[in-house]
PDB file of N, CA and C and ligand atoms in Angstrom:
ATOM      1  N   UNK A   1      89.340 110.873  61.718  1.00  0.00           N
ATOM      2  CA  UNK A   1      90.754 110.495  61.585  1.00  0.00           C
ATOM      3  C   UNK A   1      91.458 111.428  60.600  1.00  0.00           C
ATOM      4  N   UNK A   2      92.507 111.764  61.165  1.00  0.00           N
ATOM      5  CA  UNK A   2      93.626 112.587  60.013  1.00  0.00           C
ATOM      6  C   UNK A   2      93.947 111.933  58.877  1.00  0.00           C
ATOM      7  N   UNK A   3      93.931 112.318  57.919  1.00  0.00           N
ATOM      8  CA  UNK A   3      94.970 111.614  56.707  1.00  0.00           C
ATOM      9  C   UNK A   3      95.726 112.850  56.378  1.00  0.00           C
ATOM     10  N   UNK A   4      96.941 112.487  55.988  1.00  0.00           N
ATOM     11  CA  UNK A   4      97.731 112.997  55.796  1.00  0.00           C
ATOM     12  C   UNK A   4      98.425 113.005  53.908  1.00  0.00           C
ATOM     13  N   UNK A   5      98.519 113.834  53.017  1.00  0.00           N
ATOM     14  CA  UNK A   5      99.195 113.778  51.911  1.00  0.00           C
ATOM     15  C   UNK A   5     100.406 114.106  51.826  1.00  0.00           C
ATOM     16  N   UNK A   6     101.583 113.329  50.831  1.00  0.00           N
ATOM     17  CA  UNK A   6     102.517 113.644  50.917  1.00  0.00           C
ATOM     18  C   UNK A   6     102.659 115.130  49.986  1.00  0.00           C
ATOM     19  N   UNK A   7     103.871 116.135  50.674  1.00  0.00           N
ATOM     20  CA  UNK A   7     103.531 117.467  50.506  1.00  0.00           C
ATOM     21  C   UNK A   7     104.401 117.548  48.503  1.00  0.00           C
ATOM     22  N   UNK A   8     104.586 116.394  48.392  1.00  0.00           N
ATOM     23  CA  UNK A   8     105.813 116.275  47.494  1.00  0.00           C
ATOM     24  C   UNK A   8     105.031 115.830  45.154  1.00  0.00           C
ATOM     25  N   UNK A   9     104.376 114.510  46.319  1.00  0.00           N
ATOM     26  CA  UNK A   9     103.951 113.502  45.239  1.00  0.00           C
ATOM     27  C   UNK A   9     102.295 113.578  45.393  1.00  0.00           C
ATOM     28  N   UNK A  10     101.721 114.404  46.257  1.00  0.00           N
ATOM     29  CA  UNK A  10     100.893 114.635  46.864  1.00  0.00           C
ATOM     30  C   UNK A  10      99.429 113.567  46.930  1.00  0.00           C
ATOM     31  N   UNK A  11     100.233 112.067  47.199  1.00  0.00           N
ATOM     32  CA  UNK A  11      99.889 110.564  47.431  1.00  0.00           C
ATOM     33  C   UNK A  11      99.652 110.992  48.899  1.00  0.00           C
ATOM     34  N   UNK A  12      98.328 110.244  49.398  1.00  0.00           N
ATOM     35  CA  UNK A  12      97.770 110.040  50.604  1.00  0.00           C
ATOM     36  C   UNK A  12      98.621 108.840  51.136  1.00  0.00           C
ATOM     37  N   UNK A  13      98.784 109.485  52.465  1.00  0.00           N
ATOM     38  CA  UNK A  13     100.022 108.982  53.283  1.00  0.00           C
ATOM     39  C   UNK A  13      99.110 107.840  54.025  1.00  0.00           C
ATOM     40  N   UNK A  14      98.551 106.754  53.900  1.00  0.00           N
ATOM     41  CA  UNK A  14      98.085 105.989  54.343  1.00  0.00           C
ATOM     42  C   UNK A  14      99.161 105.287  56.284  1.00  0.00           C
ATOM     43  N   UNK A  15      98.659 105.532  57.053  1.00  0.00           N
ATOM     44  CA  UNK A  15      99.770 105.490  58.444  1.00  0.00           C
ATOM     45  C   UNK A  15      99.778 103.757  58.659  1.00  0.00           C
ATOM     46  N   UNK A  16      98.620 103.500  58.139  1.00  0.00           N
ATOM     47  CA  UNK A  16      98.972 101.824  58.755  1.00  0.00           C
ATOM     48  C   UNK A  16      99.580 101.142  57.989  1.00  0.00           C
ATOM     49  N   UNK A  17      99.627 101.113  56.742  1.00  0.00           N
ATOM     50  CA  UNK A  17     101.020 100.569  55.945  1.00  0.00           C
ATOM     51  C   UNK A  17     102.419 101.557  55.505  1.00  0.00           C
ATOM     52  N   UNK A  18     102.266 102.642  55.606  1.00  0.00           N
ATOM     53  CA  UNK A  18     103.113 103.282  54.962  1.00  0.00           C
ATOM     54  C   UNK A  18     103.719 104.493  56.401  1.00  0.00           C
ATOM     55  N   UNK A  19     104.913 104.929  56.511  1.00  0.00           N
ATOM     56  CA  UNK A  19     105.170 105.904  57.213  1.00  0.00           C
ATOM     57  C   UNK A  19     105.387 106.769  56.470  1.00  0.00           C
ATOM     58  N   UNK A  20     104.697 107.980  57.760  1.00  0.00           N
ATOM     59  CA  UNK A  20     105.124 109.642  57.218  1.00  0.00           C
ATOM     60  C   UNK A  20     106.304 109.958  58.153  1.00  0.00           C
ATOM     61  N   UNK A  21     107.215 110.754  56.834  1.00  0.00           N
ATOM     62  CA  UNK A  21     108.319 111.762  57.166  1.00  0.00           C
ATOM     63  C   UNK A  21     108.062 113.131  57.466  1.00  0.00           C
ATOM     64  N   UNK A  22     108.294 113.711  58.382  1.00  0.00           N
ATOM     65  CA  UNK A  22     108.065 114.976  58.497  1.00  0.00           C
ATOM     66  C   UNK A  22     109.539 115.615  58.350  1.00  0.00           C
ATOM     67  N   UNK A  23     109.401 116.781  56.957  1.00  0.00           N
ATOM     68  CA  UNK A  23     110.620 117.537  56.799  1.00  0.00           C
ATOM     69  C   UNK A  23     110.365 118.967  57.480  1.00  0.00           C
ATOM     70  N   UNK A  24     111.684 119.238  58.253  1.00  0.00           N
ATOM     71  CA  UNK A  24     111.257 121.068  58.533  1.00  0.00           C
ATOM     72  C   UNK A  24     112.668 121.412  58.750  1.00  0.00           C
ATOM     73  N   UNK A  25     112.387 122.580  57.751  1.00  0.00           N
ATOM     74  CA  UNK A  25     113.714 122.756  57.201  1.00  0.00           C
ATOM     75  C   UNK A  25     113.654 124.677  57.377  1.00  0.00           C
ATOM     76  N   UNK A  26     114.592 125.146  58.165  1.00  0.00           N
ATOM     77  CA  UNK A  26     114.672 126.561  58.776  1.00  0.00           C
ATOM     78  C   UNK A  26     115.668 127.244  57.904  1.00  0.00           C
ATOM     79  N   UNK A  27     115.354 128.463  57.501  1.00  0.00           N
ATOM     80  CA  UNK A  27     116.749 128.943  56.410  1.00  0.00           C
ATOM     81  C   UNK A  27     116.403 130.226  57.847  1.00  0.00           C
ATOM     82  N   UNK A  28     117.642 131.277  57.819  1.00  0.00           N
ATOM     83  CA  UNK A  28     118.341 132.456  57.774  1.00  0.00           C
ATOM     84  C   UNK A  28     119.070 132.941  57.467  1.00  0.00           C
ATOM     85  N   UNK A  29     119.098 133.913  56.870  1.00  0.00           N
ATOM     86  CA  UNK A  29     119.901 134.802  56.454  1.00  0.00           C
ATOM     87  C   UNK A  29     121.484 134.584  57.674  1.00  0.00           C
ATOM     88  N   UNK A  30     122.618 134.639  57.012  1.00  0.00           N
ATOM     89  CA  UNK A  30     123.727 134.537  58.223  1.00  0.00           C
ATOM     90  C   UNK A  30     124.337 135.662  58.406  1.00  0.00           C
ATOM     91  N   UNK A  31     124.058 135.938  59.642  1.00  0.00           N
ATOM     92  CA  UNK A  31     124.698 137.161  59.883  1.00  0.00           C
ATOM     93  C   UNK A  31     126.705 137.292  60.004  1.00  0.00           C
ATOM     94  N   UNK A  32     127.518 138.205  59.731  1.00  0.00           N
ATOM     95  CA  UNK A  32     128.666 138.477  59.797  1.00  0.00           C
ATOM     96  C   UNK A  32     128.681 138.356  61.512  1.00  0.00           C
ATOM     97  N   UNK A  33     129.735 137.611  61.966  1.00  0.00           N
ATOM     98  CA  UNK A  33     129.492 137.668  63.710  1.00  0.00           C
ATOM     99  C   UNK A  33     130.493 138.520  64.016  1.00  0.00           C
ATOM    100  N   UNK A  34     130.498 139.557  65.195  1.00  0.00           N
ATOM    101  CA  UNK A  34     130.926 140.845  65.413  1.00  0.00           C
ATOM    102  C   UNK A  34     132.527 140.667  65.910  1.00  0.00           C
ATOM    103  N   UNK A  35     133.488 140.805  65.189  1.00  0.00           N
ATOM    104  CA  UNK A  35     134.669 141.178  65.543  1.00  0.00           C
ATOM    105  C   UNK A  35     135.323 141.723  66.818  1.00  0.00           C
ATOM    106  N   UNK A  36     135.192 141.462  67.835  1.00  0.00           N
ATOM    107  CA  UNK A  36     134.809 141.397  69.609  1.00  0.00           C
ATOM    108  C   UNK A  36     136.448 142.603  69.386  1.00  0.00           C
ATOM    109  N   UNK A  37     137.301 142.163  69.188  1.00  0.00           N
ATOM    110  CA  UNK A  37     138.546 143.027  68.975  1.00  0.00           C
ATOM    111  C   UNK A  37     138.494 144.730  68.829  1.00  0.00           C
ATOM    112  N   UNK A  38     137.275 144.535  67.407  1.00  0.00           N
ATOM    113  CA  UNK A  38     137.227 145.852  67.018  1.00  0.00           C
ATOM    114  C   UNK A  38     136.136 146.403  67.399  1.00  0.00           C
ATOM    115  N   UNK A  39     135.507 146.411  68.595  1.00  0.00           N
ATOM    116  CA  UNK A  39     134.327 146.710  68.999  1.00  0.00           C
ATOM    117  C   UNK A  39     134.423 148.493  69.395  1.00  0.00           C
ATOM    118  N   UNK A  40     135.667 148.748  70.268  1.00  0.00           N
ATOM    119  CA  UNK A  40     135.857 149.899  71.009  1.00  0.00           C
ATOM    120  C   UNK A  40     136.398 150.503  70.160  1.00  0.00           C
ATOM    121  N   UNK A  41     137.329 150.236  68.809  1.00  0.00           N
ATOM    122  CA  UNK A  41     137.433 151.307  67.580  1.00  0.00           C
ATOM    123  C   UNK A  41     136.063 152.053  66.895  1.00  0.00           C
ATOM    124  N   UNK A  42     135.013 150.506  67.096  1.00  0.00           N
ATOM    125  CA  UNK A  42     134.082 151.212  65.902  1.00  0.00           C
ATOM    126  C   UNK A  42     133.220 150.720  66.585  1.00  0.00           C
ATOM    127  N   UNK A  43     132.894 151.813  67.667  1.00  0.00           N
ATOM    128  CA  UNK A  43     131.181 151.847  68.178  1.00  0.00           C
ATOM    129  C   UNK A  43     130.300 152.658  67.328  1.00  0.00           C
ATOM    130  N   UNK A  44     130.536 153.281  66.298  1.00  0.00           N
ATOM    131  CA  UNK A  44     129.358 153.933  65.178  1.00  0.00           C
ATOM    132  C   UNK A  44     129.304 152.222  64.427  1.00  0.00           C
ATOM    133  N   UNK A  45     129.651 151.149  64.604  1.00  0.00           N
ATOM    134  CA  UNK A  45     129.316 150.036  63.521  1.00  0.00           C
ATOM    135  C   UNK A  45     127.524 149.085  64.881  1.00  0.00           C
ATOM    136  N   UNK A  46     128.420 149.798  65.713  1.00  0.00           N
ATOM    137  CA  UNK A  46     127.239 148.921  67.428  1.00  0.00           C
ATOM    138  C   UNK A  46     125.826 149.696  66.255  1.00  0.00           C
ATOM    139  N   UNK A  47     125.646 150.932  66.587  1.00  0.00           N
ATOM    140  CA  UNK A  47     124.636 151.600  66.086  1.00  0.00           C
ATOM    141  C   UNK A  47     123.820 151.706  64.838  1.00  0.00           C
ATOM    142  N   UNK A  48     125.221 150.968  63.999  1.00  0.00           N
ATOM    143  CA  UNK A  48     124.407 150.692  62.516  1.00  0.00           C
ATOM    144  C   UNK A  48     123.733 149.266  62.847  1.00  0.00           C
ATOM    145  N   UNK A  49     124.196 148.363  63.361  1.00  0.00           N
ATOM    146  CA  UNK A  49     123.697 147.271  63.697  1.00  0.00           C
ATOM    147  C   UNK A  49     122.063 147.255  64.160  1.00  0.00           C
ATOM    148  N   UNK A  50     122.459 148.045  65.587  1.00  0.00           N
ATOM    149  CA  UNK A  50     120.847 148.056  65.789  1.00  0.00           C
ATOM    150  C   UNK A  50     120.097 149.168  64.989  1.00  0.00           C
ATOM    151  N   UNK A  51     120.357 149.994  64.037  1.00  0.00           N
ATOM    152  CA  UNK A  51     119.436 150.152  63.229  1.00  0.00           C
ATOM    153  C   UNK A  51     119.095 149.059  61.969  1.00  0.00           C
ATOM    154  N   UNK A  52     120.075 148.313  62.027  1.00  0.00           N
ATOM    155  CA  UNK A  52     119.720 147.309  60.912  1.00  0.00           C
ATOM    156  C   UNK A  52     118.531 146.447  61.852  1.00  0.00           C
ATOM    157  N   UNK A  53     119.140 145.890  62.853  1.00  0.00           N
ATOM    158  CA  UNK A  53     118.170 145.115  63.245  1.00  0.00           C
ATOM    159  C   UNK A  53     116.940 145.887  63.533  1.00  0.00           C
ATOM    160  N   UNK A  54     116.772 146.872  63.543  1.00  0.00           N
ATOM    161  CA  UNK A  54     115.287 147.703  64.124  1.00  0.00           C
ATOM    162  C   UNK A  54     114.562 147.422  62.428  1.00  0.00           C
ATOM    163  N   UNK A  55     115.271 147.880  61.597  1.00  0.00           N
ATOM    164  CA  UNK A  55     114.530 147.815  60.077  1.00  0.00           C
ATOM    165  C   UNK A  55     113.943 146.415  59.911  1.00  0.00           C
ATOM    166  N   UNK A  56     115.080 145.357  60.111  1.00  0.00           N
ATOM    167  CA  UNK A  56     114.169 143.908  59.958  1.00  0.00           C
ATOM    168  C   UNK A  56     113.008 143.701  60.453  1.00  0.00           C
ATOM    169  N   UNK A  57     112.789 144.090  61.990  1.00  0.00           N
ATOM    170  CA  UNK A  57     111.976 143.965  62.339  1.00  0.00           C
ATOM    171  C   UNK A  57     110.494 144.415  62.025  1.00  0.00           C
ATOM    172  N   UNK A  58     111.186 145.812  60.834  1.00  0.00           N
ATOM    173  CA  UNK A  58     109.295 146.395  60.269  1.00  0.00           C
ATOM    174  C   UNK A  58     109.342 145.821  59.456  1.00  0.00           C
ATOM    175  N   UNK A  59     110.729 144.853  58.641  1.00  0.00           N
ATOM    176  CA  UNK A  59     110.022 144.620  57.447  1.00  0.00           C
ATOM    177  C   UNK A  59     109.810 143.059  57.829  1.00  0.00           C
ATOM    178  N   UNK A  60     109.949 142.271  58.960  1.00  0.00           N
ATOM    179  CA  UNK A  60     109.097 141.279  59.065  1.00  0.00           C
ATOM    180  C   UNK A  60     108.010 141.540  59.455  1.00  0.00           C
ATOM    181  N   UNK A  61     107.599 142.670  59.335  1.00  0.00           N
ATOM    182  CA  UNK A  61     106.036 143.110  59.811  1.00  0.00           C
ATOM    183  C   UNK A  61     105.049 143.381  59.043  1.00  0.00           C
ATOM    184  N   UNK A  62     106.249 143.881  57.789  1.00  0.00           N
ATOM    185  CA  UNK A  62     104.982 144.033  56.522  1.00  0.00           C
ATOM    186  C   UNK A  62     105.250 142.929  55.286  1.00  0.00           C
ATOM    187  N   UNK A  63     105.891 141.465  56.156  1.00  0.00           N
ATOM    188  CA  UNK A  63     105.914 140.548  55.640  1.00  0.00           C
ATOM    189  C   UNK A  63     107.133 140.255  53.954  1.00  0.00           C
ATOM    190  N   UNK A  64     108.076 141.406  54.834  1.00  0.00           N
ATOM    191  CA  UNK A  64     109.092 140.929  53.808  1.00  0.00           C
ATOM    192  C   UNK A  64     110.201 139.957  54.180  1.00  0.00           C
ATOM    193  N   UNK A  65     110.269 139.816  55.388  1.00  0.00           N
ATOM    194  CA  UNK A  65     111.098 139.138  56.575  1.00  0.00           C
ATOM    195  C   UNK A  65     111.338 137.695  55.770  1.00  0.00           C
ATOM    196  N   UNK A  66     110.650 137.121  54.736  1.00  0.00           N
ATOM    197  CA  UNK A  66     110.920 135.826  54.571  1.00  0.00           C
ATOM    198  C   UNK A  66     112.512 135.401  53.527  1.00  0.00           C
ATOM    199  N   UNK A  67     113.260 136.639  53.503  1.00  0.00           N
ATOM    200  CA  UNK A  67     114.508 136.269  53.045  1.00  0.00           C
ATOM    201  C   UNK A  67     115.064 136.052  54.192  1.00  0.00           C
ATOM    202  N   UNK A  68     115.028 136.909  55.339  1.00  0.00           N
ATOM    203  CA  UNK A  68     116.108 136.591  56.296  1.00  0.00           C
ATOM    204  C   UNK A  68     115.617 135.404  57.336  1.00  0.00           C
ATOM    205  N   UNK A  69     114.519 135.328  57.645  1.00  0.00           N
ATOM    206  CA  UNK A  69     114.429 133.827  57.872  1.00  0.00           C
ATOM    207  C   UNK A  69     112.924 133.352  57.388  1.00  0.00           C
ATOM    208  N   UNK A  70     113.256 132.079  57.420  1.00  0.00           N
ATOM    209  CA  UNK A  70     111.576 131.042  56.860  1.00  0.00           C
ATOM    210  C   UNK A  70     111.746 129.966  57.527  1.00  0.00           C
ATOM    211  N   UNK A  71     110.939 129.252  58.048  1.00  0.00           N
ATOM    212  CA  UNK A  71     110.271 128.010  59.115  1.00  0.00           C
ATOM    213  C   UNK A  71     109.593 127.281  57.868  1.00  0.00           C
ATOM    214  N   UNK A  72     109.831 125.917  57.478  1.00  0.00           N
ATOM    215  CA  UNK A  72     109.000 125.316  56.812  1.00  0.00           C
ATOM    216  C   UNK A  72     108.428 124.125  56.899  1.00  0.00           C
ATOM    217  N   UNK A  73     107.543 123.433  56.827  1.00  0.00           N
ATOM    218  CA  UNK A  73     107.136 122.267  57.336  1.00  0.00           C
ATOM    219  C   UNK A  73     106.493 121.119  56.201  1.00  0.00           C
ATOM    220  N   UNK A  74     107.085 119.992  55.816  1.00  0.00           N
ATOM    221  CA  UNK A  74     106.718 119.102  55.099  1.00  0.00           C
ATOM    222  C   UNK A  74     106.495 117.584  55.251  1.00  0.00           C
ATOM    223  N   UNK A  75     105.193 117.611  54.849  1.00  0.00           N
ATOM    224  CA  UNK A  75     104.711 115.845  55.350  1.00  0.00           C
ATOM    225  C   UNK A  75     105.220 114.881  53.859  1.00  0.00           C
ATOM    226  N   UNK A  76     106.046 114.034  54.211  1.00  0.00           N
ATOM    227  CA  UNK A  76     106.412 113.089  52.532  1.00  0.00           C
ATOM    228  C   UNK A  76     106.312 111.679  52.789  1.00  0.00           C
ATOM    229  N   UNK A  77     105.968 110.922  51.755  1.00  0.00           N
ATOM    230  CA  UNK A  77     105.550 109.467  51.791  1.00  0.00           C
ATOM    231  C   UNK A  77     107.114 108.632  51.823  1.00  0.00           C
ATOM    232  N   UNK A  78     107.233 107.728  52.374  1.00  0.00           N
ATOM    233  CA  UNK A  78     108.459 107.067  52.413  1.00  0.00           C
ATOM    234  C   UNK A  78     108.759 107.044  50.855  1.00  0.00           C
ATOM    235  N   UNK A  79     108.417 106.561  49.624  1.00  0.00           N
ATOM    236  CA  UNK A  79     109.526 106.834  48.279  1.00  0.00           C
ATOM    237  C   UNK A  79     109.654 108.522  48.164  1.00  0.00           C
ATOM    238  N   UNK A  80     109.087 109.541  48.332  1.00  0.00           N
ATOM    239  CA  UNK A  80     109.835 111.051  47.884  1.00  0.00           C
ATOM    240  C   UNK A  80     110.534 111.069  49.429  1.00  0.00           C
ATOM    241  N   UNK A  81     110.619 110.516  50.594  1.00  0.00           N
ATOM    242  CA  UNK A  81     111.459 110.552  51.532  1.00  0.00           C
ATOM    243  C   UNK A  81     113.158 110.132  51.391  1.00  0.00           C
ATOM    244  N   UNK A  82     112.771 109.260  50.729  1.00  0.00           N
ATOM    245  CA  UNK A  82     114.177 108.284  50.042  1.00  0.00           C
ATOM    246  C   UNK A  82     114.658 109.156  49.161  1.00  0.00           C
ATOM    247  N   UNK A  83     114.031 109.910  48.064  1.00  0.00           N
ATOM    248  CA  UNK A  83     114.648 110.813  47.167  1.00  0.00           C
ATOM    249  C   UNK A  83     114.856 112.203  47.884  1.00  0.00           C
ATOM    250  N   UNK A  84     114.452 112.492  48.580  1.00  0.00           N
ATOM    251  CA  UNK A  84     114.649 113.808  49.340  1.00  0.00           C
ATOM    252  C   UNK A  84     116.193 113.711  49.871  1.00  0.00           C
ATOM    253  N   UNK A  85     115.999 112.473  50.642  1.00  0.00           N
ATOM    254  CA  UNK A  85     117.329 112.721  51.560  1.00  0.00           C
ATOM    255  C   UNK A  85     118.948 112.115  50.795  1.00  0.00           C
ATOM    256  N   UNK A  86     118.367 111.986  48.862  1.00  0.00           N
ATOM    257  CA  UNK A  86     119.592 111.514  48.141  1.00  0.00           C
ATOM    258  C   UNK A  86     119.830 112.774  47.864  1.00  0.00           C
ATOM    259  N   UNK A  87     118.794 114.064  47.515  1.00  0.00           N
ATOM    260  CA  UNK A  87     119.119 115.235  46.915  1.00  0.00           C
ATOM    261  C   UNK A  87     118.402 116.520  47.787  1.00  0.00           C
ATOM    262  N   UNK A  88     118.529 116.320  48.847  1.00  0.00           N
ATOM    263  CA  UNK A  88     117.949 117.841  49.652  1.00  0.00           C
ATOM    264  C   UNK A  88     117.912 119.204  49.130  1.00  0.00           C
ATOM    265  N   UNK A  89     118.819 119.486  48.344  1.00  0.00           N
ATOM    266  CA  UNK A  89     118.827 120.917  48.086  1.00  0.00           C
ATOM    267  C   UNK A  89     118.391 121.007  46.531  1.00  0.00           C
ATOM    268  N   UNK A  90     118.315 119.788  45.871  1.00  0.00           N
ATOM    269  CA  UNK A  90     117.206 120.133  44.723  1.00  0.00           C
ATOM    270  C   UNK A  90     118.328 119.860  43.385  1.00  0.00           C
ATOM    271  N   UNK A  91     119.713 119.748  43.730  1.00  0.00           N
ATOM    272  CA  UNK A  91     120.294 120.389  42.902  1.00  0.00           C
ATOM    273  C   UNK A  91     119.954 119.207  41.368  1.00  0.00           C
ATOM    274  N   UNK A  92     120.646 119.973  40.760  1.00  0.00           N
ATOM    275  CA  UNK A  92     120.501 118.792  39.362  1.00  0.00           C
ATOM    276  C   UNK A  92     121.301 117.589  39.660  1.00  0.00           C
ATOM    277  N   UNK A  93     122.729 117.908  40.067  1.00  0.00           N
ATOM    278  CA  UNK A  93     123.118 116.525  39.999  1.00  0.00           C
ATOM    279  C   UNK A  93     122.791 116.000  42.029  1.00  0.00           C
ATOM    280  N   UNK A  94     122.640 114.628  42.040  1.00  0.00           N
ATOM    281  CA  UNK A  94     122.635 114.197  43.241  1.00  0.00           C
ATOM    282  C   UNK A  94     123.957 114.231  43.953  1.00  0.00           C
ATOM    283  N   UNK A  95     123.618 113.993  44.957  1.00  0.00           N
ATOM    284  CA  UNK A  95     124.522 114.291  46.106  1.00  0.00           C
ATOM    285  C   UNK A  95     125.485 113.145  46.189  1.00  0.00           C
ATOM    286  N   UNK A  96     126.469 113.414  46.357  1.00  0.00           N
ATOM    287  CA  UNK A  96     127.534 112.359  46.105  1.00  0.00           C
ATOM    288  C   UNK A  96     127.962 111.813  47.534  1.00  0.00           C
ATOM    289  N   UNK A  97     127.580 110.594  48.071  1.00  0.00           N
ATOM    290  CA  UNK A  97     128.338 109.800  49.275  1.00  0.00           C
ATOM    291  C   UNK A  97     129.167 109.103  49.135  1.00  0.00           C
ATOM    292  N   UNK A  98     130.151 109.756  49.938  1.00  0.00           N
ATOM    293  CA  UNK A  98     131.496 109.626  49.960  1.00  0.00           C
ATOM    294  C   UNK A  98     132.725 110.565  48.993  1.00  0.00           C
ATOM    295  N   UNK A  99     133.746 110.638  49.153  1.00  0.00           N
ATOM    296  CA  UNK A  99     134.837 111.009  48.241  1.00  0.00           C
ATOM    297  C   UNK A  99     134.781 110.332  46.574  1.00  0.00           C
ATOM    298  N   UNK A 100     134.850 111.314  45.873  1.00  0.00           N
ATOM    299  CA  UNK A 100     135.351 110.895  44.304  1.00  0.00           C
ATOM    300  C   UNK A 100     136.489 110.179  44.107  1.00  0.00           C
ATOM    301  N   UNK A 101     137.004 109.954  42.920  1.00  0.00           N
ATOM    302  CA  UNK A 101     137.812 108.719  43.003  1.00  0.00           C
ATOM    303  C   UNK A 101     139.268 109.843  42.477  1.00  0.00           C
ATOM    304  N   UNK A 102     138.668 110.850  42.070  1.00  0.00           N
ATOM    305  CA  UNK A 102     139.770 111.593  41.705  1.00  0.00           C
ATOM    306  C   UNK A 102     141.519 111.976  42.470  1.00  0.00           C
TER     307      UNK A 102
HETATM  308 ZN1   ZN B 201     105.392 111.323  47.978  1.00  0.00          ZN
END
């Protein structure tokens, strides 16, 4: 049988009393999207492009690729599930639901 730990609090995720959350959370880099207008002024910008994209591609090869994108996968116990989804991005202060009163 699998057991599973949470990836967080790293408490064994016991399945028959307790549920697991699975987090997977994808970053990329965002690309500038191409100005369709100015395409036929500046076809030397077509060519820098695909040399940019040709470079990413060696350097996701020699494993530098993980700024422009990362795939991540996390198993969490229902209490760091509850705190995850008050503060996802980690920050110091929590995430505020709803409008301020300001
Ligand atoms: Zn946990």
């Amino acid at each position: 049988m699998i057991h599973y730990s949470c990836d967080r609090c790293k408490k064994i995720i016991d399945q028959h009393d307790s549920l697991r959350y699975v987090v997977k959370i994808e970053v990329q880099a965002a690309m500038e999207p191409l100005d369709l207008d100015d395409v036929d002024a500046d076809r030397d910008h077509l060519l820098e492009i695909q040399e940019m994209l040709e470079r990413m591609e060696d350097e996701e090869c020699s494993g530098a690729g993980n700024e422009v994108y990362q795939k991540l996968h996390y198993d969490l116990c229902s209490d760091c599930h509850r705190q995850y989804v008050n503060n996802p991005l980690g920050s110091e202060l929590p995430v505020q639901i709803g409008f301020s009163q300001n």
